[in-house]
Amino acid sequence: MASLRRLYHFSRIHKVCYGLILELNQPATWSVHRTFHTSGIWLKKRKEDQSDKPKYPGLQPSKFKQKEVVEVWKNMTMNELASALKKDVNYILDIMEFVDNSVDYRKGHHVIDNWKVIEEVIKKAGKRFKIINKPEIKEEEEIKDLTRRDPSEYQDPRPRPAVVTIMGHVDHGKTTLLDTLRNSSVVESEFGGITQHIGAFSVTVNNRDRITFLDTPGHAAFCSMRNRGAQCTDIVVLVVAADDGVMEQTIESINMAKQANVPIIVAINKIDKPIADIDRTKKMLLQHGLQIEDYGGDIQAVAISALKGTNIEMLMEAISLQAEIMDLKSDYSGPVEGVVIESTSDPYRGKLSTLLVQCGTLNKGAILVAGTSWCRVRVMFNDNGETIQKASPSTPVQVLGWKELPSAGDVTIQVPSEKKAAEIVDWRKKQELYEKMKEDQVVIDKKMEEHNEQYRKQLEEKRKLGYFKLRRKGPREKEYIDTDTGPKLCVVIKGDVDGSVEAILDVLETYENPKCKLDVVHYGVGPVTKNDVILAKTFNGIVYAFNTGILPDTKEEIKSQPVVIKNFNVIYKLIDDLKSEMGKLLPMLDEEEEVGMANVLQEFLINEGKHKVPVAGSRCIKGKLSKSALFKLVRNDEILFRGSVTSLKHFKDEVESIKKDMECGIRLSDQSINVQPGDTIICYKIKKVPQTIDWDPGF
């Protein structure tokens, strides 16, 4: 019985001592185990440990190492706890033998749902713990941006129709040419006779060849839209009027086509006009680097009349020949690739974009990514507004189903799933945000450098003063400084398509007049909404609707919140109205209005009391002289006096006015001014006139 009792005590002491060793984070060495088995009761200490331990621990705290802090969180797994302790799982299992826990954790992926167990394990391991949130697992960035396929990767390359862009100066007949080709009346619907957005149409030539035409605006404000047209085309047809010749936008179109490395075919239009000069036009083109075939070059030039249809077939043959030489091909299978020509928001159908398919066949239900927006194709419309089910390369289609409206010029690529589309869009938005942060950081660093330089100067002044404090110079600055001083016009811009809004904003960026600030508080595509009215009311601004309408519920909102909404269909009329509205905000200017003029014949000195005062004997030579008006004395183009007169006499009579060719005596209010024969006295009035804004938008 006694031997059993000794064995029981030995096992308890063995268990307690082994737990102490683990708590001190000391491995159970062979000497310790030998001591357990030899003595059975006492735990011997190694000599090297006795030499390291101080005699008086309380007097030498600096030699004690602080316990390591381990970051832990709730619901850790065995593997996570072992990694936090920088040990293996077996070490954790050994410690758990001494932790009062009913759950048996045997595998590394098991979750420790009891917080007391984690706490006891950390204590038994001889460490302290710090509770944190579970760190997020950083996965490697696997998302890659979408890129176009290389032509060598095409699986089903076949010939495709040519994409032709009509470019040229405003009012040179570009839209009239397209109107003749498709036998429609687009020109009648164009406001002001000018195209103000890109139109994409397919035309069948000789019932055989199909050609896609892009009609770009020729107005100076739509430079970016013409540039997009040149970048996504195969051939550029440069329309030049035979009566005007090469103009400003003609030169700009030539430079864009050369930059895009696109072949040019010249269509010399309006040859039916009496003042048309074809040879002069060709020579003007030669001066700007276009080597016409008639002058030994390789650029085709066709003289046409778009209005009467003269030589249109010759132009089509020239386009077909150029397309045949280029041997245009594309892949009819695989993911769809294209470019957004135009975007708009229809209040009844939703967000629409005109897409030019460049590679692959677009089918209904396909998922597309363009810029930072994506869509599942719900409906497709051709250029005639008819519903279609698929679109092959070089086909312009209107796509319905966008989550967000894409920007004109965005490259569009098909993806396999909505999840992939959302990931790509989210990644692109993060990249844009990252790039913006980098740009902002440059500005912040510059501001910080300026602040540090100013601080160093103040610190040097303070050190020079020594004991005395640095006094503030000038009045104390306000916490809030209003920098918006002076007149300001706030506007809300709404347009029919994305390209029109972009063109208007590009023109507004050219405004730099400091007299009145121009602030665009909001812009967008589609009809005027309630939000636009509320914004305009808040900023006391004006809503400019360009070729778009007003929603019915918005009209009711206007009745409760009066807001000025102006509709325009031509861009230069919109800019003229902006100038007028900004001019109304400026203070009136004082302008001199000349009433009459008189020549000084002789100076007379008359007695007035004890003093002699000068009087100018004059003759009125222009208009009339009014005593109530203002006068100025001019000698050799130099103004010697400005002010009123104290006396205006005809002979000896005081009069209120002097007519032309009458002589008079004029006494100025400043008696120290002496007049001379030959001086000019001008009678004038001050009138208030409105200021005008000096702004050259480029057209």
XYZ file of C-alpha atoms in Angstrom:
699
model
C 0.000 0.000 0.000
C 2.848 2.412 0.821
C 4.594 1.628 -2.443
C 1.441 2.508 -4.394
C 1.180 5.816 -2.535
C 4.839 6.689 -3.374
C 4.246 5.844 -7.022
C 1.221 8.144 -7.111
C 3.161 11.078 -5.608
C 6.044 10.471 -8.001
C 3.753 10.682 -11.031
C 2.164 13.961 -9.778
C 5.546 15.583 -9.133
C 6.777 14.418 -12.551
C 3.772 16.028 -14.221
C 4.087 19.346 -12.330
C 7.820 19.663 -12.910
C 7.497 18.932 -16.593
C 4.832 21.655 -16.837
C 7.171 24.132 -15.129
C 9.886 23.359 -17.643
C 7.491 24.083 -20.511
C 6.324 27.296 -18.808
C 9.938 28.480 -18.519
C 10.348 27.695 -22.223
C 13.271 25.318 -21.359
C 13.588 22.024 -23.174
C 13.425 18.848 -21.092
C 17.086 17.835 -21.362
C 18.477 14.391 -20.741
C 19.773 15.499 -17.319
C 16.303 16.545 -16.242
C 14.758 13.220 -17.274
C 17.565 11.360 -15.487
C 16.865 13.361 -12.330
C 13.179 12.421 -12.559
C 13.999 8.744 -12.737
C 16.833 8.719 -10.147
C 15.526 10.892 -7.333
C 11.801 10.633 -8.034
C 11.112 13.776 -5.953
C 13.650 16.633 -6.437
C 14.476 18.356 -9.697
C 18.188 19.114 -9.890
C 19.414 22.267 -11.549
C 22.228 22.286 -13.997
C 25.467 23.974 -12.988
C 25.498 26.211 -16.051
C 22.040 27.527 -15.087
C 23.227 28.232 -11.529
C 26.142 30.290 -12.811
C 23.851 32.375 -15.080
C 21.218 33.091 -12.438
C 21.914 36.249 -10.373
C 22.245 35.994 -6.641
C 19.809 38.847 -5.994
C 17.244 38.923 -8.823
C 15.381 41.965 -7.536
C 18.457 44.200 -7.706
C 19.356 43.376 -11.330
C 16.157 43.621 -13.440
C 18.039 44.598 -16.590
C 19.425 41.085 -17.041
C 15.964 39.507 -17.222
C 14.584 39.145 -20.749
C 11.044 40.392 -21.295
C 8.586 37.833 -22.563
C 7.972 37.860 -26.285
C 4.578 39.224 -27.394
C 2.582 36.958 -29.700
C -0.240 38.317 -31.857
C -3.311 36.083 -31.610
C -6.960 36.264 -32.583
C -10.138 34.351 -31.928
C -10.929 31.061 -33.663
C -7.336 30.322 -34.596
C -6.440 26.988 -36.092
C -3.695 24.742 -34.721
C -1.438 25.649 -37.649
C -2.006 29.395 -37.132
C -1.254 29.129 -33.402
C 1.917 27.125 -34.064
C 3.011 29.670 -36.681
C 2.399 32.550 -34.245
C 4.564 30.787 -31.631
C 7.144 29.847 -34.295
C 6.833 26.179 -33.296
C 5.415 23.045 -34.833
C 2.001 21.513 -34.129
C 3.479 18.734 -31.937
C 4.787 21.372 -29.550
C 1.250 22.785 -29.196
C -0.152 19.293 -28.607
C 2.401 18.673 -25.833
C 1.362 21.903 -24.078
C -2.319 20.994 -24.397
C -1.684 17.960 -22.238
C -1.452 20.383 -19.321
C -4.450 22.531 -20.352
C -7.853 21.651 -18.931
C -9.774 21.190 -22.172
C -12.383 18.596 -23.031
C -11.986 18.942 -26.822
C -9.315 16.854 -28.489
C -7.415 18.831 -31.199
C -5.374 16.418 -33.262
C -5.139 18.021 -36.723
C -3.569 21.298 -37.777
C -6.633 22.642 -39.539
C -8.904 22.262 -36.511
C -10.251 25.591 -35.196
C -9.734 26.367 -31.488
C -13.108 27.906 -30.691
C -12.384 28.207 -26.935
C -10.461 31.408 -26.225
C -9.326 30.155 -22.794
C -7.415 27.343 -24.480
C -5.464 29.806 -26.660
C -4.742 31.985 -23.656
C -3.473 29.067 -21.548
C -1.291 27.731 -24.369
C 0.406 31.127 -24.751
C 1.028 31.317 -21.002
C 2.364 27.779 -20.833
C 4.726 28.601 -23.703
C 6.193 31.429 -21.626
C 4.997 34.281 -23.822
C 2.590 37.195 -23.661
C -0.223 37.722 -26.131
C -1.791 40.628 -27.967
C -5.276 40.308 -29.453
C -5.620 41.574 -33.028
C -8.081 41.180 -35.880
C -7.527 38.192 -38.077
C -5.106 39.295 -40.815
C -6.372 39.091 -44.357
C -4.687 36.537 -46.541
C -2.857 38.409 -49.259
C -3.233 36.470 -52.418
C -1.033 37.138 -55.374
C -2.524 39.475 -57.941
C -3.721 37.135 -60.649
C -5.933 39.629 -62.472
C -4.370 40.783 -65.718
C -5.713 43.536 -67.885
C -7.407 42.650 -71.141
C -5.364 43.053 -74.294
C -6.060 42.684 -77.981
C -5.056 39.525 -79.782
C -2.108 39.510 -82.107
C -3.076 38.821 -85.757
C -0.884 35.719 -85.603
C -3.307 34.275 -83.006
C -6.359 34.490 -85.293
C -8.164 31.145 -85.634
C -10.541 31.982 -88.480
C -9.080 34.896 -90.500
C -11.299 35.988 -93.369
C -11.682 39.151 -95.479
C -13.707 41.891 -93.821
C -15.348 45.122 -95.069
C -13.272 48.290 -95.026
C -13.914 50.969 -92.417
C -13.793 54.403 -94.028
C -13.808 57.706 -92.141
C -15.076 60.847 -93.849
C -13.022 63.818 -92.643
C -12.577 67.446 -93.645
C -13.472 71.043 -92.900
C -16.906 72.136 -91.733
C -19.490 72.666 -94.477
C -17.385 70.974 -97.161
C -20.064 68.343 -97.840
C -19.079 65.312 -95.749
C -22.557 64.454 -94.514
C -24.048 65.255 -97.920
C -21.726 62.649 -99.430
C -22.914 60.004 -96.983
C -26.493 61.091 -97.563
C -26.038 60.427 -101.267
C -24.486 57.022 -100.604
C -27.290 55.683 -98.434
C -30.132 57.624 -100.080
C -31.303 59.217 -96.829
C -31.681 62.749 -95.525
C -29.285 63.123 -92.650
C -28.298 66.692 -93.553
C -31.833 67.918 -92.980
C -31.714 66.639 -89.415
C -28.285 68.115 -88.629
C -28.686 71.340 -86.642
C -26.975 74.299 -88.239
C -25.974 72.128 -91.190
C -22.999 70.649 -89.300
C -22.416 67.171 -87.893
C -21.825 67.280 -84.145
C -21.162 63.616 -83.357
C -19.764 60.542 -85.082
C -22.243 58.619 -87.193
C -21.515 55.017 -88.214
C -23.275 53.489 -91.237
C -22.882 50.470 -93.500
C -23.252 50.953 -97.261
C -23.460 48.221 -99.896
C -21.695 49.130 -103.134
C -22.743 47.449 -106.411
C -24.781 44.905 -104.412
C -21.491 43.211 -103.624
C -19.025 45.090 -101.455
C -19.989 46.401 -98.056
C -18.231 49.471 -96.634
C -18.628 50.947 -93.163
C -18.505 54.740 -93.110
C -17.785 56.937 -90.109
C -19.003 60.534 -90.428
C -16.925 62.784 -88.195
C -17.723 66.433 -87.401
C -15.669 69.082 -89.125
C -16.257 71.802 -86.557
C -13.141 72.978 -84.709
C -14.647 72.038 -81.338
C -14.782 68.332 -82.201
C -11.061 67.693 -82.630
C -10.979 64.707 -80.254
C -13.889 63.061 -82.066
C -12.101 63.355 -85.412
C -8.990 61.907 -83.826
C -10.953 58.843 -82.633
C -12.358 58.433 -86.117
C -8.845 58.396 -87.590
C -7.584 55.879 -85.009
C -10.232 53.185 -85.674
C -10.428 53.382 -89.461
C -8.737 51.691 -92.405
C -9.075 54.463 -95.006
C -9.633 58.224 -94.666
C -11.659 60.020 -97.327
C -10.639 63.663 -97.102
C -13.426 65.895 -98.415
C -12.164 69.250 -99.710
C -14.468 71.856 -101.244
C -13.281 72.996 -104.667
C -14.366 76.576 -103.960
C -12.735 76.957 -100.524
C -9.723 74.686 -100.920
C -7.629 73.570 -97.950
C -8.882 75.054 -94.671
C -7.891 74.843 -91.011
C -9.742 71.616 -90.172
C -8.564 70.113 -93.466
C -4.939 70.484 -92.352
C -5.835 69.086 -88.951
C -7.466 66.023 -90.559
C -4.387 65.442 -92.737
C -2.133 65.472 -89.677
C -4.414 63.054 -87.798
C -4.476 60.603 -90.719
C -0.682 60.732 -91.008
C -0.281 60.218 -87.282
C -2.552 57.160 -87.421
C -0.661 55.893 -90.511
C -3.894 55.543 -92.503
C -4.040 55.891 -96.315
C -5.891 58.947 -97.660
C -8.246 59.291 -100.625
C -9.115 62.889 -101.548
C -12.676 63.731 -102.619
C -12.721 67.196 -104.196
C -16.350 68.195 -103.647
C -18.621 70.980 -104.958
C -17.226 70.906 -108.489
C -20.673 72.010 -109.711
C -20.127 75.516 -108.270
C -19.138 78.260 -110.734
C -16.141 79.338 -108.633
C -14.815 75.778 -108.230
C -11.101 75.435 -109.035
C -9.944 71.814 -108.970
C -6.333 72.509 -110.022
C -5.898 75.142 -107.301
C -7.234 72.703 -104.711
C -4.790 69.982 -105.824
C -1.876 72.409 -105.597
C -2.951 73.433 -102.098
C -3.015 69.759 -101.083
C 0.457 69.342 -102.558
C 1.724 72.153 -100.334
C 0.566 70.203 -97.257
C 2.325 66.949 -98.136
C -0.364 65.087 -100.127
C 1.211 63.785 -103.336
C -1.712 63.559 -105.775
C -1.468 61.047 -108.653
C -1.736 63.868 -111.192
C 1.519 65.276 -109.802
C 3.405 61.973 -109.681
C 2.231 60.826 -106.250
C 0.286 57.797 -105.033
C -2.782 59.467 -103.455
C -6.000 59.147 -105.414
C -8.041 62.322 -105.927
C -11.612 62.127 -107.280
C -13.573 65.230 -108.289
C -17.204 64.796 -107.188
C -20.423 66.621 -106.512
C -22.053 65.080 -103.447
C -25.191 67.157 -103.934
C -25.810 66.034 -107.540
C -24.163 62.600 -107.284
C -21.470 63.286 -109.881
C -18.585 60.733 -109.970
C -19.772 58.966 -106.788
C -19.205 55.573 -108.442
C -15.609 56.551 -109.222
C -15.061 57.367 -105.553
C -16.490 53.979 -104.517
C -14.209 52.203 -106.982
C -11.221 54.077 -105.576
C -12.164 52.977 -102.043
C -12.676 49.348 -103.136
C -9.320 49.349 -104.932
C -7.530 50.713 -101.878
C -9.220 48.127 -99.633
C -8.247 45.314 -102.021
C -4.609 46.462 -101.976
C -4.613 46.502 -98.165
C -6.026 42.924 -98.029
C -8.076 43.566 -94.887
C -8.743 40.472 -92.768
C -10.059 39.731 -89.304
C -10.882 36.779 -87.064
C -14.562 35.827 -87.163
C -14.243 33.539 -84.127
C -12.893 33.990 -80.637
C -13.527 36.864 -78.194
C -15.012 40.049 -79.618
C -12.823 43.132 -79.912
C -14.049 46.585 -80.845
C -14.110 50.264 -80.009
C -16.858 52.506 -78.635
C -17.718 55.117 -81.248
C -20.358 56.970 -79.250
C -22.384 56.648 -76.032
C -25.738 58.013 -74.983
C -28.394 57.536 -72.338
C -31.949 57.002 -73.518
C -34.634 57.730 -70.878
C -36.785 54.855 -72.175
C -34.235 52.237 -73.273
C -31.302 52.879 -70.936
C -27.585 53.210 -71.571
C -26.634 52.760 -75.225
C -23.300 52.733 -77.008
C -22.421 52.629 -80.687
C -19.820 49.895 -81.028
C -17.648 49.145 -84.044
C -16.859 45.417 -84.036
C -13.252 44.895 -85.154
C -12.595 41.236 -84.362
C -14.810 38.250 -83.573
C -18.574 37.927 -83.978
C -20.723 39.703 -81.392
C -23.793 37.707 -80.333
C -26.679 38.553 -78.074
C -25.862 37.693 -74.449
C -22.136 38.309 -74.800
C -20.345 39.996 -71.895
C -18.236 43.022 -72.824
C -15.777 45.182 -70.910
C -15.038 48.742 -72.051
C -12.891 50.972 -69.872
C -14.354 50.886 -66.369
C -17.776 49.600 -67.392
C -19.169 46.276 -68.549
C -22.400 44.892 -69.942
C -24.293 41.807 -70.971
C -25.625 42.462 -74.454
C -29.395 42.508 -74.099
C -30.332 43.966 -77.495
C -28.383 45.005 -80.597
C -29.555 47.493 -83.232
C -28.063 48.153 -86.661
C -27.685 51.611 -88.235
C -31.320 51.486 -89.417
C -32.620 50.858 -85.878
C -33.506 47.210 -86.601
C -32.885 44.472 -84.033
C -30.121 42.009 -84.967
C -28.800 38.870 -83.288
C -25.123 38.996 -84.285
C -22.578 41.394 -85.752
C -19.474 40.410 -87.709
C -16.230 42.450 -87.959
C -16.457 46.008 -89.375
C -20.135 46.215 -88.386
C -21.385 49.224 -86.351
C -24.070 48.280 -83.806
C -25.886 49.922 -80.937
C -25.510 47.841 -77.771
C -28.006 47.967 -74.895
C -27.256 46.588 -71.424
C -24.375 48.601 -69.969
C -24.104 48.845 -66.191
C -22.334 52.186 -66.553
C -22.044 54.339 -69.648
C -18.679 53.744 -71.402
C -16.638 56.611 -72.773
C -16.256 57.178 -76.485
C -12.978 55.701 -77.698
C -12.821 52.905 -75.091
C -11.515 49.583 -76.380
C -14.119 46.854 -75.905
C -13.179 43.191 -75.313
C -15.382 40.170 -74.606
C -14.897 38.143 -71.391
C -16.281 34.683 -70.493
C -18.340 35.578 -67.386
C -19.870 38.416 -65.401
C -17.555 37.602 -62.500
C -14.518 38.086 -64.701
C -15.940 41.349 -66.069
C -16.572 42.697 -62.555
C -13.031 41.730 -61.489
C -11.463 43.476 -64.491
C -13.521 46.641 -63.983
C -12.727 46.706 -60.258
C -9.027 46.213 -60.986
C -9.032 49.044 -63.532
C -10.762 51.386 -61.107
C -8.139 50.585 -58.481
C -5.394 51.252 -61.000
C -6.941 54.620 -61.877
C -7.197 55.458 -58.183
C -3.587 54.408 -57.673
C -2.405 56.598 -60.548
C -4.396 59.527 -59.169
C -2.839 58.961 -55.746
C 0.623 59.082 -57.323
C -0.205 62.374 -59.037
C -1.634 63.783 -55.820
C 1.445 62.651 -53.917
C 3.659 64.744 -56.189
C 1.567 67.821 -55.381
C 1.579 66.973 -51.659
C 5.358 66.538 -51.620
C 5.795 69.893 -53.321
C 3.519 71.595 -50.776
C 5.343 69.893 -47.902
C 8.690 71.038 -49.277
C 7.441 74.627 -49.456
C 6.056 74.353 -45.914
C 9.318 72.905 -44.561
C 11.327 75.652 -46.239
C 9.095 78.306 -44.673
C 9.338 76.561 -41.302
C 13.143 76.486 -41.458
C 13.243 80.230 -42.154
C 10.942 80.937 -39.197
C 13.047 78.658 -36.996
C 16.220 80.530 -37.906
C 14.576 83.870 -37.077
C 13.370 82.482 -33.761
C 16.857 81.249 -32.853
C 18.367 84.639 -33.660
C 15.915 86.339 -31.273
C 16.952 84.009 -28.486
C 14.866 84.600 -25.360
C 12.415 86.940 -27.090
C 9.416 85.471 -28.879
C 8.904 85.776 -32.612
C 6.162 88.330 -33.157
C 3.424 87.753 -35.682
C 3.688 89.876 -38.800
C 0.461 91.448 -39.913
C -3.054 90.546 -38.790
C -3.951 87.068 -37.614
C -4.992 84.809 -40.496
C -8.522 83.500 -40.661
C -9.159 79.805 -40.234
C -11.218 79.797 -43.433
C -10.058 81.834 -46.414
C -12.573 82.285 -49.196
C -10.638 82.145 -52.458
C -13.748 82.443 -54.650
C -13.790 86.206 -54.903
C -15.363 88.009 -57.796
C -18.139 86.999 -60.182
C -18.620 83.321 -61.016
C -20.955 81.501 -63.392
C -21.902 77.930 -62.458
C -23.214 75.693 -65.226
C -24.570 72.161 -65.608
C -23.838 70.582 -69.012
C -26.063 67.825 -70.429
C -25.617 66.423 -73.938
C -27.160 63.888 -76.247
C -24.024 61.742 -76.632
C -20.712 61.359 -74.834
C -18.746 62.911 -77.694
C -20.817 66.098 -77.676
C -20.313 66.561 -73.932
C -16.603 65.888 -74.360
C -16.348 68.499 -77.125
C -18.144 71.121 -74.999
C -15.883 70.440 -72.025
C -12.807 70.694 -74.265
C -13.966 74.126 -75.418
C -14.694 75.245 -71.837
C -11.128 74.314 -70.857
C -9.861 77.022 -73.219
C -11.504 79.711 -71.051
C -8.866 81.599 -69.037
C -10.346 85.068 -68.492
C -9.806 86.205 -64.867
C -12.709 88.672 -64.957
C -15.317 85.967 -64.334
C -14.818 82.408 -63.156
C -16.527 79.588 -65.067
C -17.371 76.578 -62.916
C -18.830 73.340 -64.326
C -20.574 71.828 -61.293
C -21.884 68.784 -63.166
C -21.975 67.251 -66.632
C -23.468 64.111 -68.109
C -25.159 62.359 -70.994
C -28.925 62.196 -71.400
C -31.927 64.421 -70.728
C -32.104 66.959 -67.907
C -33.053 65.280 -64.610
C -34.205 66.425 -61.164
C -30.673 66.114 -59.859
C -29.442 68.575 -62.493
C -32.128 71.076 -61.469
C -31.287 70.723 -57.760
C -27.571 71.221 -58.439
C -28.219 74.296 -60.574
C -30.495 75.726 -57.885
C -27.929 75.065 -55.148
C -25.124 76.821 -57.011
C -27.389 79.481 -58.553
C -26.342 78.277 -61.983
C -27.717 77.569 -65.454
C -28.481 74.220 -67.085
C -27.294 73.945 -70.692
C -28.983 71.110 -72.575
C -27.199 70.348 -75.841
C -29.455 68.574 -78.336
C -31.333 66.800 -75.528
C -34.675 67.208 -73.769
C -36.122 67.402 -70.272
C -37.747 64.504 -68.428
C -41.484 64.946 -67.675
C -41.038 64.750 -63.886
C -38.243 67.310 -64.125
C -40.627 69.843 -65.612
C -42.727 69.612 -62.433
C -39.584 70.134 -60.372
C -38.797 73.307 -62.317
C -42.126 74.815 -61.264
C -41.238 74.498 -57.566
C -37.573 75.449 -58.035
C -37.215 78.038 -60.815
C -34.023 77.270 -62.709
C -32.863 78.605 -66.056
C -32.586 75.785 -68.604
C -31.284 76.673 -72.046
C -31.450 74.343 -75.040
C -28.963 74.557 -77.899
C -28.346 72.443 -80.971
C -25.239 74.208 -82.305
C -22.128 74.439 -80.189
C -20.977 77.930 -81.173
C -24.391 79.352 -80.202
C -24.000 77.754 -76.778
C -20.575 79.371 -76.344
C -21.936 82.770 -77.420
C -24.654 82.507 -74.796
C -22.056 81.612 -72.157
C -20.131 84.771 -73.044
C -23.315 86.823 -72.721
C -24.238 85.336 -69.338
C -20.756 85.933 -67.922
C -20.841 89.491 -69.234
C -24.039 90.127 -67.254
C -22.253 89.184 -64.030
C -19.493 91.725 -64.551
C -19.868 95.287 -63.214
C -20.779 98.001 -65.708
C -17.957 100.016 -67.204
C -17.791 103.805 -67.448
C -17.527 104.911 -71.048
C -17.056 108.438 -72.336
C -19.601 109.584 -74.878
C -18.448 112.653 -76.758
C -21.126 115.380 -76.890
C -19.270 118.256 -78.532
C -15.883 119.774 -79.306
C -14.534 123.370 -79.315
C -11.268 125.009 -80.372
C -9.660 127.620 -78.077
C -9.144 130.923 -79.959
C -7.814 133.128 -77.170
C -7.474 133.312 -73.396
C -9.141 136.202 -71.584
C -8.479 137.336 -68.013
C -11.521 138.775 -66.269
C -11.818 140.365 -62.863
C -13.722 138.480 -60.218
C -13.418 140.404 -56.986
C -9.748 140.969 -56.349
C -8.641 138.079 -58.548
C -8.289 137.582 -62.252
C -9.581 134.306 -63.637
C -8.836 132.834 -67.092
C -11.623 132.340 -69.587
C -11.195 130.350 -72.795
C -12.637 132.153 -75.781
C -13.680 129.217 -77.979
C -15.740 128.198 -80.979
C -17.835 124.998 -81.065
C -16.810 122.945 -84.096
C -18.657 119.690 -83.430
C -21.902 118.716 -81.689
C -22.838 120.989 -78.833
C -21.410 122.072 -75.501
C -23.609 121.441 -72.453
C -22.909 123.169 -69.152
C -24.181 120.180 -67.152
C -21.765 117.784 -68.900
C -18.076 117.138 -68.225
C -15.174 118.808 -70.039
C -11.547 117.966 -70.722
C -8.749 120.166 -72.037
C -6.424 118.527 -74.570
C -3.112 119.973 -75.734
C -0.841 118.000 -78.086
C -2.756 114.767 -77.355
C -2.206 115.273 -73.624
C -5.142 115.758 -71.271
C -4.455 118.685 -68.934
C -7.836 118.964 -67.244
C -10.905 116.848 -66.501
C -13.948 118.196 -64.704
C -16.848 120.598 -64.885
C -17.179 124.238 -65.898
C -18.325 127.065 -63.643
C -19.495 129.328 -66.438
C -20.565 129.009 -70.058
C -21.383 132.336 -71.740
C -22.454 133.446 -75.178
C -21.306 137.060 -75.334
C -22.444 138.307 -71.916
C -25.327 135.901 -71.383
C -24.962 132.764 -69.249
C -26.327 129.853 -71.276
C -26.862 126.131 -70.711
C -25.577 124.968 -74.102
C -23.688 126.154 -77.154
C -24.459 124.835 -80.633
C -22.076 124.218 -83.497
C -20.283 127.232 -85.090
C -21.122 129.470 -82.120
C -18.499 131.332 -80.096
C -18.502 131.194 -76.318
C -16.514 131.786 -73.187
C -15.688 128.752 -71.071
C -14.440 129.073 -67.493
C -13.083 125.816 -66.084
C -13.606 124.833 -62.460
C -9.826 124.731 -61.915
C -8.726 128.366 -62.147
C -5.026 127.442 -62.137
C -5.288 125.976 -65.645
C -4.185 128.381 -68.357
C -5.384 127.738 -71.884
C -3.576 128.494 -75.125
C -4.794 129.140 -78.661
C -5.044 125.822 -80.480
C -6.097 123.811 -77.425
C -9.122 121.544 -77.750
C -11.968 121.446 -75.253
C -14.081 118.272 -75.459
C -17.519 118.022 -73.873
C -18.482 114.469 -72.866
C -20.822 112.404 -70.708
C -20.226 109.189 -68.748
C -22.491 106.283 -69.598
C -22.613 102.762 -68.201
C -21.905 99.952 -70.682
C -21.816 96.186 -70.047
C -18.499 94.374 -70.176
C -17.751 91.722 -72.735
C -15.788 88.528 -72.110
C -12.637 88.181 -74.183
C -12.634 84.462 -75.052
C -11.430 82.850 -78.256
C -12.603 79.202 -78.264
C -10.977 78.563 -81.626
C -13.939 79.060 -83.936
